[in-house]
Amino acid sequence: MKYNELDLQKIREVPIFDVCSKLGITLKGKGKMTKRTLCWNHNDKHPSMRINKDKNIYKCFVCGEGGDVIKLVQEHENLDFLEACDWLVKEFDVILTNSTVQKPVKSKPAASVPPVVVPLDTALVTKSKGLGSEFCKAVVATGYLSEGQLRHAAERYQLGYSKEGGVIFWEIDQQQQVHTGKIMYYQPDCHRDKGHNPTWVHSILKQQLPAEYELQHCLFGLHLLNERTERVAIVESEKTAVIMSEKFTDFVWLSCGGMQMLKPELFAPLVQYRIIIFPDADPEGEAYKQWTDIVNEAQRLYRFRYPIRLSPLLEQKTTKEQKERKIDIVDFLFEQDESHV
């Protein structure tokens, strides 16, 4: 619905402390006019967001984000301007002028009910676990991870290996159900062996699968959502998720397994999490554009608690040569470190 200037002023006067309480934002501090809370726009470990009761505004003194109660609702509930106004009017019974005709609060389209998963036997994961893959050897040999870091990451992600030396990246959801596993092959430099195509566990075992089995992919690492964090980082390759998990431990690192695997439905289990995505670099910026389209569609289908963020880091900081090589966040950070040696 549309609002005139007088109505917008009334909406902006809704007490910001009350709005925070309604949104479930925990305020800290003994001050009567100013409280503190963790900023939801960055990785905030110490409350840097100030909520000012007198001015009825908020502002983060680290990233600079801030605004009035309308913008607060927009950011926290992932709504547009008019949806945020509608929410405030409804939740706080704002009395509007006679010239404003009230309409129902706009809601997002309901997402379809997720299909029932018929999982693979978890014994497959248990039997395959180990550090015998060429991938695990290469991660340590190239210096991406120490041996201790690799062991920790391999245990968390339930990495397996095949008789031919391929690593098995198991797709396990937050209910610990095994959807399938991707078997991939790596060279000693920790780059993919493109002469050896990836294979899927469900394809190899097709004769032994339950009659009702139907492949439903999930994000690699999804089972780690049970850990106590609300911060999620998503990348394209499983290799990147495994390595980054040991470098930046404040996040649960997930992988879509490549752009060809990316679908809006994969985001459905993440609606309560703070999500940041690191697209790979490429000469035309196609990966960033494709991620943007998928994210927009996911946010149309599902009601996320926080807006999904796409990191522009590789778009902005990589060289032309790095874009030609289509490097990812791991390669970028690793090459940055090497350049400073």
Short mmCIF file of C-alpha atoms in Angstrom, two decimals:
data_model
loop_
_atom_site.label_atom_id
_atom_site.label_comp_id
_atom_site.label_asym_id
_atom_site.label_seq_id
_atom_site.Cartn_x
_atom_site.Cartn_y
_atom_site.Cartn_z
CA MET A 1 0.00 0.00 0.00
CA LYS A 2 1.05 3.61 -0.48
CA TYR A 3 1.65 6.00 2.40
CA ASN A 4 1.59 9.78 2.46
CA GLU A 5 4.30 11.78 4.23
CA LEU A 6 2.28 12.18 7.44
CA ASP A 7 1.73 8.43 7.70
CA LEU A 8 5.41 7.71 7.04
CA GLN A 9 6.32 10.07 9.86
CA LYS A 10 3.97 8.20 12.21
CA ILE A 11 5.50 4.89 11.18
CA ARG A 12 9.03 6.22 11.77
CA GLU A 13 7.98 7.23 15.31
CA VAL A 14 7.29 3.63 16.39
CA PRO A 15 9.69 3.18 19.37
CA ILE A 16 12.84 1.50 18.11
CA PHE A 17 13.42 -0.45 21.35
CA ASP A 18 9.96 -1.98 20.95
CA VAL A 19 10.68 -2.81 17.31
CA CYS A 20 13.90 -4.58 18.33
CA SER A 21 12.01 -6.56 20.95
CA LYS A 22 9.37 -7.61 18.42
CA LEU A 23 12.10 -8.71 15.97
CA GLY A 24 13.91 -10.71 18.65
CA ILE A 25 16.98 -8.46 18.66
CA THR A 26 18.75 -8.69 22.02
CA LEU A 27 19.81 -5.27 23.33
CA LYS A 28 22.67 -4.88 25.80
CA GLY A 29 23.80 -2.03 28.03
CA LYS A 30 22.49 -0.14 31.04
CA GLY A 31 21.89 3.19 29.27
CA LYS A 32 18.30 4.41 29.09
CA MET A 33 18.67 6.08 25.69
CA THR A 34 21.30 3.94 23.95
CA LYS A 35 21.68 0.16 23.77
CA ARG A 36 24.08 -2.10 21.88
CA THR A 37 23.65 -5.26 19.81
CA LEU A 38 25.62 -7.37 17.33
CA CYS A 39 25.56 -5.95 13.81
CA TRP A 40 23.86 -8.29 11.34
CA ASN A 41 25.69 -6.78 8.34
CA HIS A 42 29.14 -8.17 9.13
CA ASN A 43 30.98 -10.73 11.26
CA ASP A 44 30.48 -8.85 14.53
CA LYS A 45 31.96 -10.48 17.64
CA HIS A 46 31.55 -7.46 19.92
CA PRO A 47 28.28 -5.44 19.82
CA SER A 48 29.03 -2.55 17.47
CA MET A 49 25.45 -1.64 16.54
CA ARG A 50 24.07 1.28 18.58
CA ILE A 51 20.31 1.64 19.02
CA ASN A 52 19.36 5.24 19.93
CA LYS A 53 15.98 5.60 21.63
CA ASP A 54 16.03 9.41 21.62
CA LYS A 55 16.64 9.74 17.86
CA ASN A 56 14.82 6.46 17.08
CA ILE A 57 17.62 5.28 14.82
CA TYR A 58 20.35 2.63 14.72
CA LYS A 59 23.94 2.77 13.44
CA CYS A 60 26.90 0.41 13.34
CA PHE A 61 30.16 2.13 14.19
CA VAL A 62 32.20 -0.50 12.35
CA CYS A 63 30.53 -0.88 8.95
CA GLY A 64 28.51 2.36 9.02
CA GLU A 65 25.14 0.77 8.25
CA GLY A 66 22.15 2.40 9.93
CA GLY A 67 18.80 4.07 9.53
CA ASP A 68 15.31 4.43 10.98
CA VAL A 69 12.83 1.77 12.12
CA ILE A 70 11.61 1.18 8.56
CA LYS A 71 15.09 0.35 7.31
CA LEU A 72 15.69 -1.76 10.42
CA VAL A 73 12.70 -3.95 9.56
CA GLN A 74 13.72 -4.04 5.89
CA GLU A 75 17.19 -5.38 6.71
CA HIS A 76 16.26 -7.74 9.51
CA GLU A 77 13.20 -9.28 7.86
CA ASN A 78 14.41 -9.07 4.23
CA LEU A 79 11.47 -6.93 3.12
CA ASP A 80 11.17 -4.04 0.68
CA PHE A 81 10.24 -0.54 1.86
CA LEU A 82 6.46 -0.87 1.57
CA GLU A 83 6.44 -4.37 3.09
CA ALA A 84 8.39 -3.03 6.07
CA CYS A 85 5.90 -0.18 6.49
CA ASP A 86 3.00 -2.65 6.30
CA TRP A 87 4.66 -4.81 8.96
CA LEU A 88 5.12 -1.88 11.36
CA VAL A 89 1.54 -0.68 10.84
CA LYS A 90 0.17 -4.14 11.55
CA GLU A 91 2.42 -5.04 14.51
CA PHE A 92 2.10 -1.69 16.31
CA ASP A 93 -1.44 -0.65 15.32
CA VAL A 94 -0.28 2.61 13.79
CA ILE A 95 -3.29 4.90 13.28
CA LEU A 96 -3.15 6.27 9.74
CA THR A 97 -4.82 9.28 8.15
CA ASN A 98 -8.18 8.83 6.45
CA SER A 99 -6.60 9.33 3.03
CA THR A 100 -4.69 6.07 3.33
CA VAL A 101 -6.58 2.94 2.36
CA GLN A 102 -5.20 -0.04 4.22
CA LYS A 103 -4.61 -3.32 2.47
CA PRO A 104 -3.45 -6.72 3.69
CA VAL A 105 0.27 -7.14 4.34
CA LYS A 106 1.97 -8.46 1.25
CA SER A 107 3.29 -11.96 1.75
CA LYS A 108 5.87 -13.90 -0.20
CA PRO A 109 4.75 -16.89 -2.24
CA ALA A 110 4.66 -20.10 -0.27
CA ALA A 111 7.44 -22.51 -1.09
CA SER A 112 6.57 -26.02 -2.18
CA VAL A 113 6.77 -28.81 0.40
CA PRO A 114 10.19 -30.50 0.16
CA PRO A 115 10.05 -34.07 -1.15
CA VAL A 116 10.64 -37.02 1.14
CA VAL A 117 14.26 -38.17 1.05
CA VAL A 118 15.04 -41.87 0.71
CA PRO A 119 18.64 -41.89 1.99
CA LEU A 120 21.54 -44.17 1.21
CA ASP A 121 22.90 -46.46 3.91
CA THR A 122 25.14 -44.49 6.30
CA ALA A 123 27.43 -47.54 6.41
CA LEU A 124 28.66 -46.48 2.96
CA VAL A 125 30.06 -43.31 4.50
CA THR A 126 31.60 -45.12 7.46
CA LYS A 127 33.33 -47.74 5.30
CA SER A 128 34.75 -45.13 2.90
CA LYS A 129 36.19 -42.75 5.51
CA GLY A 130 39.91 -42.15 5.43
CA LEU A 131 42.73 -39.95 4.16
CA GLY A 132 43.83 -42.24 1.33
CA SER A 133 42.66 -40.03 -1.54
CA GLU A 134 45.03 -38.07 -3.76
CA PHE A 135 43.05 -34.99 -2.75
CA CYS A 136 43.92 -35.36 0.94
CA LYS A 137 47.57 -35.92 0.13
CA ALA A 138 47.68 -32.92 -2.20
CA VAL A 139 45.98 -30.54 0.26
CA VAL A 140 48.83 -31.11 2.72
CA ALA A 141 51.64 -31.36 0.16
CA THR A 142 50.74 -28.02 -1.45
CA GLY A 143 50.49 -26.27 1.90
CA TYR A 144 46.79 -25.46 1.81
CA LEU A 145 46.32 -27.20 5.17
CA SER A 146 48.54 -28.77 7.79
CA GLU A 147 48.13 -32.47 8.46
CA GLY A 148 46.25 -31.71 11.65
CA GLN A 149 43.90 -29.31 9.90
CA LEU A 150 43.23 -31.85 7.16
CA ARG A 151 42.39 -34.57 9.68
CA HIS A 152 39.99 -32.24 11.44
CA ALA A 153 38.31 -31.11 8.21
CA ALA A 154 38.11 -34.66 6.84
CA GLU A 155 36.36 -35.86 9.98
CA ARG A 156 33.87 -32.99 9.98
CA TYR A 157 33.00 -33.40 6.30
CA GLN A 158 33.09 -37.22 6.46
CA LEU A 159 35.51 -37.43 3.54
CA GLY A 160 35.90 -40.85 1.97
CA TYR A 161 38.10 -42.33 -0.73
CA SER A 162 37.74 -44.87 -3.52
CA LYS A 163 40.05 -47.72 -4.53
CA GLU A 164 41.31 -45.61 -7.44
CA GLY A 165 42.36 -42.78 -5.11
CA GLY A 166 39.38 -40.51 -5.69
CA VAL A 167 37.99 -38.45 -2.83
CA ILE A 168 34.31 -38.96 -1.96
CA PHE A 169 32.43 -35.81 -1.08
CA TRP A 170 29.30 -37.10 0.63
CA GLU A 171 26.08 -35.05 0.42
CA ILE A 172 24.60 -35.37 3.91
CA ASP A 173 21.73 -33.18 5.06
CA GLN A 174 21.01 -31.65 8.47
CA GLN A 175 19.05 -34.77 9.48
CA GLN A 176 22.23 -36.79 8.75
CA GLN A 177 20.57 -38.43 5.73
CA VAL A 178 22.99 -39.44 2.97
CA HIS A 179 21.70 -38.24 -0.43
CA THR A 180 24.64 -39.37 -2.56
CA GLY A 181 28.40 -38.96 -2.89
CA LYS A 182 30.55 -37.39 -5.59
CA ILE A 183 33.83 -39.15 -6.39
CA MET A 184 36.43 -36.70 -7.72
CA TYR A 185 40.08 -37.02 -8.71
CA TYR A 186 42.88 -34.55 -8.04
CA GLN A 187 46.44 -34.00 -9.23
CA PRO A 188 49.42 -33.49 -6.90
CA ASP A 189 49.03 -29.69 -7.28
CA CYS A 190 45.54 -30.02 -5.75
CA HIS A 191 43.78 -29.09 -8.96
CA ARG A 192 41.22 -31.39 -10.52
CA ASP A 193 42.36 -34.20 -12.76
CA LYS A 194 40.27 -33.24 -15.78
CA GLY A 195 41.23 -36.44 -17.55
CA HIS A 196 39.31 -38.41 -14.94
CA ASN A 197 35.61 -37.51 -14.87
CA PRO A 198 33.75 -37.35 -11.55
CA THR A 199 31.33 -40.17 -10.80
CA TRP A 200 28.39 -40.50 -8.43
CA VAL A 201 27.97 -43.18 -5.79
CA HIS A 202 24.29 -43.64 -6.60
CA SER A 203 25.20 -44.35 -10.25
CA ILE A 204 27.72 -47.00 -9.27
CA LEU A 205 25.27 -48.64 -6.86
CA LYS A 206 22.14 -48.29 -9.02
CA GLN A 207 21.45 -52.02 -8.92
CA GLN A 208 21.55 -52.02 -5.10
CA LEU A 209 19.49 -48.91 -4.41
CA PRO A 210 16.08 -49.07 -2.73
CA ALA A 211 13.24 -49.21 -5.23
CA GLU A 212 11.88 -45.88 -3.96
CA TYR A 213 15.24 -44.08 -4.16
CA GLU A 214 15.10 -40.83 -6.10
CA LEU A 215 18.14 -38.56 -6.28
CA GLN A 216 17.70 -35.25 -4.47
CA HIS A 217 20.85 -33.20 -4.16
CA CYS A 218 21.67 -31.11 -1.10
CA LEU A 219 24.52 -28.72 -0.39
CA PHE A 220 27.80 -30.38 0.54
CA GLY A 221 28.42 -29.82 4.27
CA LEU A 222 24.75 -29.29 5.13
CA HIS A 223 25.01 -31.74 8.05
CA LEU A 224 27.28 -29.23 9.81
CA LEU A 225 24.36 -26.83 10.32
CA ASN A 226 23.82 -28.57 13.64
CA GLU A 227 26.92 -26.77 14.91
CA ARG A 228 26.35 -23.66 17.02
CA THR A 229 26.69 -20.89 14.48
CA GLU A 230 24.28 -18.90 12.37
CA ARG A 231 26.91 -17.80 9.83
CA VAL A 232 27.05 -19.77 6.58
CA ALA A 233 29.44 -19.28 3.66
CA ILE A 234 28.72 -20.92 0.30
CA VAL A 235 31.25 -21.60 -2.46
CA GLU A 236 31.20 -23.57 -5.68
CA SER A 237 33.66 -26.42 -5.09
CA GLU A 238 33.81 -28.94 -2.28
CA LYS A 239 37.60 -28.52 -2.14
CA THR A 240 37.17 -24.82 -1.34
CA ALA A 241 34.64 -25.49 1.43
CA VAL A 242 36.94 -28.04 3.09
CA ILE A 243 40.01 -25.78 3.03
CA MET A 244 38.20 -22.58 4.02
CA SER A 245 36.57 -24.34 6.96
CA GLU A 246 39.97 -24.52 8.63
CA LYS A 247 40.98 -20.97 7.74
CA PHE A 248 37.82 -19.09 8.74
CA THR A 249 36.17 -21.09 11.48
CA ASP A 250 33.40 -18.60 12.30
CA PHE A 251 31.43 -19.91 9.32
CA VAL A 252 29.94 -23.23 8.30
CA TRP A 253 31.32 -23.64 4.78
CA LEU A 254 29.02 -25.27 2.23
CA SER A 255 29.41 -26.07 -1.46
CA CYS A 256 26.91 -26.37 -4.29
CA GLY A 257 29.31 -28.64 -6.19
CA GLY A 258 29.61 -26.37 -9.23
CA MET A 259 27.43 -23.84 -11.02
CA GLN A 260 25.70 -26.56 -13.02
CA MET A 261 24.37 -27.96 -9.73
CA LEU A 262 23.06 -24.66 -8.37
CA LYS A 263 19.29 -24.42 -7.83
CA PRO A 264 17.16 -22.10 -5.64
CA GLU A 265 15.72 -25.09 -3.75
CA LEU A 266 19.13 -25.85 -2.26
CA PHE A 267 18.76 -22.71 -0.12
CA ALA A 268 15.56 -23.89 1.57
CA PRO A 269 17.26 -25.30 4.73
CA LEU A 270 19.12 -22.00 5.26
CA VAL A 271 16.28 -19.55 5.85
CA GLN A 272 17.31 -18.85 9.47
CA TYR A 273 21.01 -18.33 8.73
CA ARG A 274 23.22 -15.39 7.79
CA ILE A 275 24.49 -16.37 4.34
CA ILE A 276 27.43 -14.98 2.39
CA ILE A 277 28.37 -16.36 -1.03
CA PHE A 278 31.79 -16.25 -2.69
CA PRO A 279 31.36 -16.72 -6.47
CA ASP A 280 34.41 -17.81 -8.47
CA ALA A 281 36.12 -15.28 -10.72
CA ASP A 282 35.78 -15.38 -14.50
CA PRO A 283 36.57 -12.97 -17.37
CA GLU A 284 32.98 -11.86 -18.01
CA GLY A 285 31.66 -12.01 -14.46
CA GLU A 286 29.16 -14.67 -15.50
CA ALA A 287 29.44 -16.63 -12.25
CA TYR A 288 28.57 -13.55 -10.20
CA LYS A 289 25.58 -12.82 -12.46
CA GLN A 290 24.35 -16.41 -12.28
CA TRP A 291 24.64 -16.48 -8.50
CA THR A 292 22.72 -13.20 -8.34
CA ASP A 293 19.85 -14.62 -10.41
CA ILE A 294 19.66 -17.79 -8.31
CA VAL A 295 19.79 -15.85 -5.05
CA ASN A 296 17.03 -13.50 -6.19
CA GLU A 297 14.85 -16.47 -7.10
CA ALA A 298 15.57 -18.18 -3.76
CA GLN A 299 14.59 -15.03 -1.87
CA ARG A 300 11.38 -14.88 -3.88
CA LEU A 301 10.52 -18.46 -2.96
CA TYR A 302 11.59 -18.52 0.70
CA ARG A 303 11.30 -16.08 3.57
CA PHE A 304 14.89 -15.65 4.75
CA ARG A 305 15.50 -14.08 8.14
CA TYR A 306 18.49 -12.14 6.78
CA PRO A 307 19.26 -10.90 3.25
CA ILE A 308 21.65 -13.18 1.36
CA ARG A 309 24.95 -11.43 0.65
CA LEU A 310 27.14 -11.96 -2.42
CA SER A 311 30.77 -11.05 -1.86
CA PRO A 312 32.19 -8.87 -4.66
CA LEU A 313 35.75 -9.62 -3.49
CA LEU A 314 36.89 -11.65 -6.49
CA GLU A 315 35.01 -9.45 -8.95
CA GLN A 316 36.81 -6.38 -7.67
CA LYS A 317 40.23 -7.63 -6.56
CA THR A 318 41.34 -10.31 -9.03
CA THR A 319 43.63 -9.49 -11.95
CA LYS A 320 42.74 -10.14 -15.58
CA GLU A 321 45.07 -13.16 -15.53
CA GLN A 322 43.38 -14.55 -12.40
CA LYS A 323 39.95 -14.09 -13.98
CA GLU A 324 41.14 -16.00 -17.04
CA ARG A 325 42.11 -18.88 -14.74
CA LYS A 326 38.73 -18.65 -13.01
CA ILE A 327 40.24 -18.78 -9.55
CA ASP A 328 38.19 -19.20 -6.40
CA ILE A 329 38.49 -17.67 -2.94
CA VAL A 330 41.06 -20.27 -1.78
CA ASP A 331 43.39 -19.65 -4.73
CA PHE A 332 43.01 -15.89 -4.32
CA LEU A 333 43.91 -15.89 -0.63
CA PHE A 334 46.71 -18.42 -1.13
CA GLU A 335 48.25 -16.36 -3.93
CA GLN A 336 47.93 -13.20 -1.84
CA ASP A 337 49.91 -14.86 0.95
CA GLU A 338 52.60 -16.04 -1.47
CA SER A 339 53.00 -12.55 -2.94
CA HIS A 340 53.87 -11.21 0.51
CA VAL A 341 56.50 -13.86 1.32
#
